[in-house]
C-alpha cells in the first residue's frame, strides 16, 4: 500500500498527462478498503498538488457511488477494477466510508478558489464518462457539506476539549470562534464578544442565513445545569439574565444596533452551560420544562451542541442536503 501511494503522489517530473499513471494507483488503494481510503487522504495532505486533489475527489466520489467510472483504457482498467471489487472495494461499507472521506477532504481545503477549480475539473471528468452522473451527485453533496457540516476532526477536538478543559471558558470561546457553526448550523456571520457601544459584551452574536439573529452566552461544561431539587442552578440563572439583558439592550437601541448588525430584529437567545449527559431523568424533565417556559431562549449543555453537530454532519455526509415533503391525509 505504501508503494502504491507513492505512485499516486509522484509528480512524474511534471509530465502533462501524468493522471494516466496516478489515477490507477489511486484507485488501487481501494484494494485495502478503509485503510486504503485513509492512505489516499493522507497522500493528498502530504502532497497537496491540484492533480492529487482532483484525482482523489474523482476516486472518492466514484467509490461513494458504487460505480467505478474512469477515463482509463479498458484493456488495463478492467483487471484492476475486478481485483479491487473482489477485495471489497465497492462494498456498501466502503461506499459510506468513501463518502465520509470525500467530505473530510472538502472541509479540509484551505483555499476556496483552488477548491472550486478542482471541483470544476472533476465535474467535467464525471460528465465525460459513461457512468459518471452518480459520482457527480456525491461530489455535489460533499460540496454542500462545506457549508452545512462539521468535520470529524473538529468534532473529535471539541469532544476532547470538553473532557480535558471542562472548567476553561476562554478555551471554548476560542473554539466556538474558530468553528461558529457549532453554535448554529445556519450561521453565516459571527461577532465574538462584540462591544455594544461600550456598555454590553455578549459572548457571541450570530447572524443566520435567513437573516435572523442569535445571542449566545456560554459558561463551562463543569458547571451544574439543574440542582438535585430540580431547579436551574445559579450559573444557569446568571447566564440567562446576561443573555436576556443583552437582548433587551439591543432592542432598546435598535437604530444604532442595525448600523452594526444589518437587518437586526428581536433575536433568539442560547445559553450553553454544563452537560446534559450527567442529568438524571427528573433533572432532564426539569430542563425541558425550563426551556418550554422561556420565550425565545434555550438552555443547552455543551454535549447537546456536540450531539446536534454529529447528527447534522452524518446526515449531510451520507444523504446530502435533501428536503423530503410528506403529505398527511
Short mmCIF file of C-alpha atoms in Angstrom, two decimals:
data_model
loop_
_atom_site.label_atom_id
_atom_site.label_comp_id
_atom_site.label_asym_id
_atom_site.label_seq_id
_atom_site.Cartn_x
_atom_site.Cartn_y
_atom_site.Cartn_z
CA UNK A 1 0.00 0.00 0.00
CA UNK A 2 2.88 2.35 0.80
CA UNK A 3 4.45 1.76 -2.61
CA UNK A 4 1.16 2.24 -4.42
CA UNK A 5 0.50 5.51 -2.59
CA UNK A 6 3.95 6.76 -3.68
CA UNK A 7 2.97 6.05 -7.29
CA UNK A 8 -0.14 8.16 -6.71
CA UNK A 9 1.74 11.04 -5.04
CA UNK A 10 4.63 11.27 -7.54
CA UNK A 11 4.60 14.25 -9.91
CA UNK A 12 6.45 12.35 -12.65
CA UNK A 13 8.71 15.34 -13.36
CA UNK A 14 5.70 17.49 -14.24
CA UNK A 15 4.52 15.29 -17.11
CA UNK A 16 1.33 16.79 -18.62
CA UNK A 17 -0.71 13.59 -18.84
CA UNK A 18 0.50 12.03 -15.61
CA UNK A 19 -3.07 11.29 -14.49
CA UNK A 20 -2.87 8.12 -16.60
CA UNK A 21 -0.18 6.92 -14.18
CA UNK A 22 -1.54 8.47 -10.99
CA UNK A 23 -5.23 7.53 -11.29
CA UNK A 24 -4.72 3.74 -11.44
CA UNK A 25 -2.52 3.95 -8.34
CA UNK A 26 -5.15 5.99 -6.52
CA UNK A 27 -7.90 3.54 -7.44
CA UNK A 28 -5.67 0.60 -6.48
CA UNK A 29 -5.56 1.92 -2.90
CA UNK A 30 -9.20 0.83 -2.61
CA UNK A 31 -7.90 -2.74 -2.66
CA UNK A 32 -7.01 -2.13 1.01
CA UNK A 33 -10.54 -0.83 1.68
CA UNK A 34 -10.79 1.57 4.66
CA UNK A 35 -7.04 1.61 5.24
CA UNK A 36 -6.55 2.45 1.57
CA UNK A 37 -9.03 5.32 1.70
CA UNK A 38 -7.26 6.70 4.76
CA UNK A 39 -3.95 6.43 2.93
CA UNK A 40 -5.40 8.26 -0.09
CA UNK A 41 -6.47 11.15 2.17
CA UNK A 42 -3.03 11.21 3.82
CA UNK A 43 -1.37 11.29 0.40
CA UNK A 44 -3.38 14.37 -0.57
CA UNK A 45 -2.47 16.05 2.71
CA UNK A 46 1.20 15.11 2.26
CA UNK A 47 1.36 16.23 -1.39
CA UNK A 48 -1.42 18.80 -1.86
CA UNK A 49 -0.92 19.35 -5.59
CA UNK A 50 -4.01 20.17 -7.62
CA UNK A 51 -3.55 16.96 -9.63
CA UNK A 52 -3.61 14.87 -6.44
CA UNK A 53 -6.70 16.65 -5.12
CA UNK A 54 -8.51 16.33 -8.44
CA UNK A 55 -7.84 12.61 -8.76
CA UNK A 56 -8.72 11.95 -5.11
CA UNK A 57 -12.04 13.81 -5.50
CA UNK A 58 -12.69 11.74 -8.64
CA UNK A 59 -11.84 8.41 -6.98
CA UNK A 60 -13.73 9.06 -3.75
CA UNK A 61 -16.90 10.34 -5.42
CA UNK A 62 -16.86 7.35 -7.77
CA UNK A 63 -16.29 4.90 -4.91
CA UNK A 64 -19.08 6.57 -2.92
CA UNK A 65 -21.46 6.00 -5.83
CA UNK A 66 -20.60 2.31 -6.00
CA UNK A 67 -19.76 2.68 -9.69
CA UNK A 68 -16.13 2.80 -10.72
CA UNK A 69 -16.20 5.18 -13.65
CA UNK A 70 -12.96 6.22 -15.30
CA UNK A 71 -11.46 7.55 -18.49
CA UNK A 72 -8.73 4.89 -18.44
CA UNK A 73 -8.41 2.45 -21.32
CA UNK A 74 -10.41 -0.76 -20.80
CA UNK A 75 -7.52 -3.10 -21.58
CA UNK A 76 -5.68 -2.16 -18.37
CA UNK A 77 -8.57 -0.81 -16.30
CA UNK A 78 -10.73 -3.94 -16.36
CA UNK A 79 -8.37 -6.18 -14.38
CA UNK A 80 -7.70 -3.50 -11.76
CA UNK A 81 -11.44 -2.92 -11.29
CA UNK A 82 -12.03 -6.66 -10.92
CA UNK A 83 -9.33 -7.10 -8.29
CA UNK A 84 -10.47 -4.10 -6.24
CA UNK A 85 -14.11 -5.19 -6.45
CA UNK A 86 -13.30 -8.76 -5.38
CA UNK A 87 -11.37 -7.37 -2.41
CA UNK A 88 -14.46 -5.47 -1.21
CA UNK A 89 -13.56 -2.06 -2.60
CA UNK A 90 -17.16 -1.46 -3.72
CA UNK A 91 -18.98 -2.78 -0.65
CA UNK A 92 -21.72 -0.70 0.99
CA UNK A 93 -19.43 -0.10 3.96
CA UNK A 94 -16.65 1.25 1.73
CA UNK A 95 -19.12 3.43 -0.17
CA UNK A 96 -20.11 5.01 3.13
CA UNK A 97 -16.50 5.49 4.21
CA UNK A 98 -15.56 6.93 0.82
CA UNK A 99 -18.38 9.45 1.22
CA UNK A 100 -17.11 10.44 4.67
CA UNK A 101 -13.52 10.73 3.43
CA UNK A 102 -14.64 12.88 0.50
CA UNK A 103 -16.43 15.24 2.88
CA UNK A 104 -13.35 15.47 5.09
CA UNK A 105 -11.18 16.45 2.11
CA UNK A 106 -13.66 19.11 1.01
CA UNK A 107 -13.83 20.52 4.54
CA UNK A 108 -10.03 20.48 4.85
CA UNK A 109 -9.48 22.59 1.71
CA UNK A 110 -7.94 25.91 2.79
CA UNK A 111 -8.31 27.97 -0.39
CA UNK A 112 -11.85 28.42 -1.70
CA UNK A 113 -10.73 29.36 -5.22
CA UNK A 114 -8.44 26.34 -5.56
CA UNK A 115 -11.23 24.09 -4.31
CA UNK A 116 -13.67 25.46 -6.90
CA UNK A 117 -11.15 24.92 -9.70
CA UNK A 118 -10.57 21.32 -8.59
CA UNK A 119 -14.28 20.59 -8.35
CA UNK A 120 -14.95 22.10 -11.78
CA UNK A 121 -12.28 19.85 -13.28
CA UNK A 122 -13.71 16.74 -11.60
CA UNK A 123 -17.28 17.57 -12.65
CA UNK A 124 -16.07 17.80 -16.26
CA UNK A 125 -14.42 14.41 -15.96
CA UNK A 126 -17.53 12.80 -14.47
CA UNK A 127 -19.79 14.08 -17.22
CA UNK A 128 -17.35 12.88 -19.87
CA UNK A 129 -17.71 9.33 -18.53
CA UNK A 130 -20.39 6.82 -19.42
CA UNK A 131 -21.43 6.26 -15.77
CA UNK A 132 -20.35 9.46 -14.05
CA UNK A 133 -23.68 11.01 -13.02
CA UNK A 134 -23.94 9.27 -9.63
CA UNK A 135 -20.34 10.14 -8.82
CA UNK A 136 -21.08 13.79 -9.66
CA UNK A 137 -24.07 13.70 -7.33
CA UNK A 138 -21.86 12.53 -4.46
CA UNK A 139 -19.47 15.36 -5.24
CA UNK A 140 -22.31 17.90 -5.02
CA UNK A 141 -23.31 16.50 -1.63
CA UNK A 142 -19.75 16.76 -0.38
CA UNK A 143 -19.52 20.38 -1.52
CA UNK A 144 -22.75 21.15 0.35
CA UNK A 145 -21.13 19.75 3.48
CA UNK A 146 -18.57 22.57 3.41
CA UNK A 147 -21.33 24.97 4.39
CA UNK A 148 -23.62 22.71 6.42
CA UNK A 149 -21.47 20.07 8.09
CA UNK A 150 -18.61 19.97 10.57
CA UNK A 151 -15.75 17.54 10.03
CA UNK A 152 -14.94 14.54 12.18
CA UNK A 153 -11.61 16.01 13.31
CA UNK A 154 -13.34 19.15 14.57
CA UNK A 155 -15.96 17.11 16.43
CA UNK A 156 -13.25 14.95 18.00
CA UNK A 157 -11.29 18.05 19.05
CA UNK A 158 -14.43 19.50 20.63
CA UNK A 159 -15.07 16.24 22.50
CA UNK A 160 -11.50 16.26 23.81
CA UNK A 161 -11.86 19.89 24.86
CA UNK A 162 -14.94 19.02 26.93
CA UNK A 163 -13.08 16.16 28.59
CA UNK A 164 -9.79 17.94 29.26
CA UNK A 165 -10.76 21.60 29.84
CA UNK A 166 -14.26 21.46 31.28
CA UNK A 167 -13.68 24.50 33.52
CA UNK A 168 -11.82 26.68 30.99
CA UNK A 169 -14.36 29.06 29.45
CA UNK A 170 -11.81 31.03 27.35
CA UNK A 171 -10.82 27.81 25.54
CA UNK A 172 -14.43 27.25 24.48
CA UNK A 173 -14.81 30.90 23.50
CA UNK A 174 -11.80 30.47 21.20
CA UNK A 175 -13.02 27.12 19.82
CA UNK A 176 -16.51 28.44 19.00
CA UNK A 177 -14.94 31.48 17.37
CA UNK A 178 -12.97 29.16 15.08
CA UNK A 179 -15.98 26.86 14.50
CA UNK A 180 -19.09 29.07 14.69
CA UNK A 181 -21.36 26.50 13.02
CA UNK A 182 -21.28 24.58 16.28
CA UNK A 183 -23.27 27.43 17.82
CA UNK A 184 -25.82 27.43 15.00
CA UNK A 185 -25.78 25.33 11.81
CA UNK A 186 -27.26 28.27 9.87
CA UNK A 187 -24.58 30.74 10.97
CA UNK A 188 -23.26 32.97 8.19
CA UNK A 189 -21.66 35.71 10.28
CA UNK A 190 -20.49 35.72 13.89
CA UNK A 191 -19.31 38.51 16.19
CA UNK A 192 -17.30 37.23 19.21
CA UNK A 193 -17.70 39.46 22.26
CA UNK A 194 -18.90 42.47 20.26
CA UNK A 195 -18.50 45.79 22.03
CA UNK A 196 -22.05 47.12 22.14
CA UNK A 197 -21.18 50.79 22.32
CA UNK A 198 -19.02 50.31 25.41
CA UNK A 199 -21.90 49.02 27.50
CA UNK A 200 -22.51 45.30 26.91
CA UNK A 201 -20.47 42.36 25.59
CA UNK A 202 -22.33 39.13 24.84
CA UNK A 203 -20.12 36.11 24.20
CA UNK A 204 -21.40 35.87 20.62
CA UNK A 205 -23.91 37.44 18.28
CA UNK A 206 -24.75 35.15 15.36
CA UNK A 207 -26.45 36.08 12.10
CA UNK A 208 -28.21 33.14 10.44
CA UNK A 209 -28.65 32.50 6.73
CA UNK A 210 -32.34 33.50 6.98
CA UNK A 211 -31.38 36.95 8.36
CA UNK A 212 -32.40 36.22 11.96
CA UNK A 213 -30.05 36.73 14.91
CA UNK A 214 -28.96 34.71 17.93
CA UNK A 215 -27.37 35.99 21.15
CA UNK A 216 -25.17 33.34 22.78
CA UNK A 217 -23.89 33.20 26.33
CA UNK A 218 -21.53 30.38 27.30
CA UNK A 219 -20.30 29.17 30.67
CA UNK A 220 -18.34 25.92 31.26
CA UNK A 221 -19.11 22.19 30.91
CA UNK A 222 -18.09 21.69 34.54
CA UNK A 223 -20.90 23.89 35.85
CA UNK A 224 -24.19 22.49 37.12
CA UNK A 225 -27.29 22.88 34.97
CA UNK A 226 -30.08 21.66 37.23
CA UNK A 227 -29.88 21.22 41.01
CA UNK A 228 -30.87 17.99 42.75
CA UNK A 229 -34.09 19.73 43.75
CA UNK A 230 -34.93 20.23 40.06
CA UNK A 231 -34.26 23.97 39.83
CA UNK A 232 -31.97 25.86 37.46
CA UNK A 233 -28.57 26.41 39.04
CA UNK A 234 -27.23 29.84 39.94
CA UNK A 235 -24.89 29.61 36.92
CA UNK A 236 -27.82 28.97 34.57
CA UNK A 237 -29.85 31.80 36.07
CA UNK A 238 -26.90 34.18 35.82
CA UNK A 239 -26.26 33.26 32.16
CA UNK A 240 -29.97 33.60 31.34
CA UNK A 241 -30.05 37.09 32.83
CA UNK A 242 -26.96 38.08 30.85
CA UNK A 243 -28.41 36.84 27.56
CA UNK A 244 -31.80 38.45 28.07
CA UNK A 245 -30.16 41.65 29.28
CA UNK A 246 -28.13 41.81 26.06
CA UNK A 247 -31.28 41.24 24.01
CA UNK A 248 -33.19 43.94 25.91
CA UNK A 249 -30.32 46.41 25.49
CA UNK A 250 -30.06 45.71 21.75
CA UNK A 251 -33.80 46.14 21.20
CA UNK A 252 -33.72 49.37 23.22
CA UNK A 253 -31.00 50.77 20.95
CA UNK A 254 -32.19 49.12 17.74
CA UNK A 255 -31.47 52.07 15.43
CA UNK A 256 -27.80 52.05 16.42
CA UNK A 257 -27.65 48.25 16.56
CA UNK A 258 -28.87 47.97 12.94
CA UNK A 259 -25.86 50.01 11.86
CA UNK A 260 -23.66 47.20 13.17
CA UNK A 261 -25.94 44.19 12.62
CA UNK A 262 -27.81 44.66 9.30
CA UNK A 263 -31.48 43.68 9.35
CA UNK A 264 -31.42 43.11 13.09
CA UNK A 265 -34.73 42.29 14.76
CA UNK A 266 -35.69 40.58 18.03
CA UNK A 267 -33.09 37.83 18.43
CA UNK A 268 -33.26 34.37 19.94
CA UNK A 269 -31.01 33.58 22.91
CA UNK A 270 -28.92 30.48 23.56
CA UNK A 271 -27.29 29.66 26.89
CA UNK A 272 -24.66 26.89 26.84
CA UNK A 273 -23.71 25.58 30.27
CA UNK A 274 -22.88 22.23 31.87
CA UNK A 275 -23.53 18.78 30.45
CA UNK A 276 -26.91 17.19 29.83
CA UNK A 277 -25.48 13.68 29.86
CA UNK A 278 -24.91 13.80 33.62
CA UNK A 279 -28.50 14.80 34.41
CA UNK A 280 -30.94 12.34 35.95
CA UNK A 281 -34.27 11.60 34.28
CA UNK A 282 -36.02 14.06 36.61
CA UNK A 283 -33.38 16.75 36.00
CA UNK A 284 -33.78 16.34 32.23
CA UNK A 285 -37.53 16.75 32.64
CA UNK A 286 -36.90 19.91 34.68
CA UNK A 287 -34.62 21.27 31.95
CA UNK A 288 -37.27 20.57 29.30
CA UNK A 289 -39.86 22.40 31.41
CA UNK A 290 -37.44 25.29 31.87
CA UNK A 291 -36.99 25.64 28.11
CA UNK A 292 -40.73 25.32 27.46
CA UNK A 293 -41.39 28.22 29.83
CA UNK A 294 -38.83 30.58 28.27
CA UNK A 295 -39.62 32.94 25.39
CA UNK A 296 -37.07 32.78 22.57
CA UNK A 297 -34.43 31.44 24.94
CA UNK A 298 -32.99 27.92 25.15
CA UNK A 299 -30.63 26.44 27.72
CA UNK A 300 -28.47 23.54 26.49
CA UNK A 301 -25.39 21.59 27.56
CA UNK A 302 -22.05 21.56 25.78
CA UNK A 303 -22.71 17.91 24.91
CA UNK A 304 -26.05 18.87 23.29
CA UNK A 305 -24.06 21.10 20.91
CA UNK A 306 -21.82 18.12 20.09
CA UNK A 307 -24.72 15.70 19.52
CA UNK A 308 -26.50 18.14 17.20
CA UNK A 309 -23.34 18.75 15.16
CA UNK A 310 -22.73 14.99 14.83
CA UNK A 311 -26.26 14.36 13.57
CA UNK A 312 -26.07 17.18 11.03
CA UNK A 313 -22.62 16.10 9.84
CA UNK A 314 -23.68 12.47 9.45
CA UNK A 315 -26.91 13.36 7.62
CA UNK A 316 -25.25 15.77 5.21
CA UNK A 317 -22.29 13.49 4.51
CA UNK A 318 -24.47 10.43 3.99
CA UNK A 319 -27.50 11.86 2.23
CA UNK A 320 -26.68 15.42 1.16
CA UNK A 321 -28.93 18.38 1.79
CA UNK A 322 -32.27 16.83 0.90
CA UNK A 323 -35.72 18.01 1.99
CA UNK A 324 -38.49 15.41 1.99
CA UNK A 325 -42.11 16.51 1.57
CA UNK A 326 -44.71 14.25 3.18
CA UNK A 327 -48.44 14.90 2.84
CA UNK A 328 -50.78 13.81 5.61
CA UNK A 329 -54.31 12.72 4.67
#
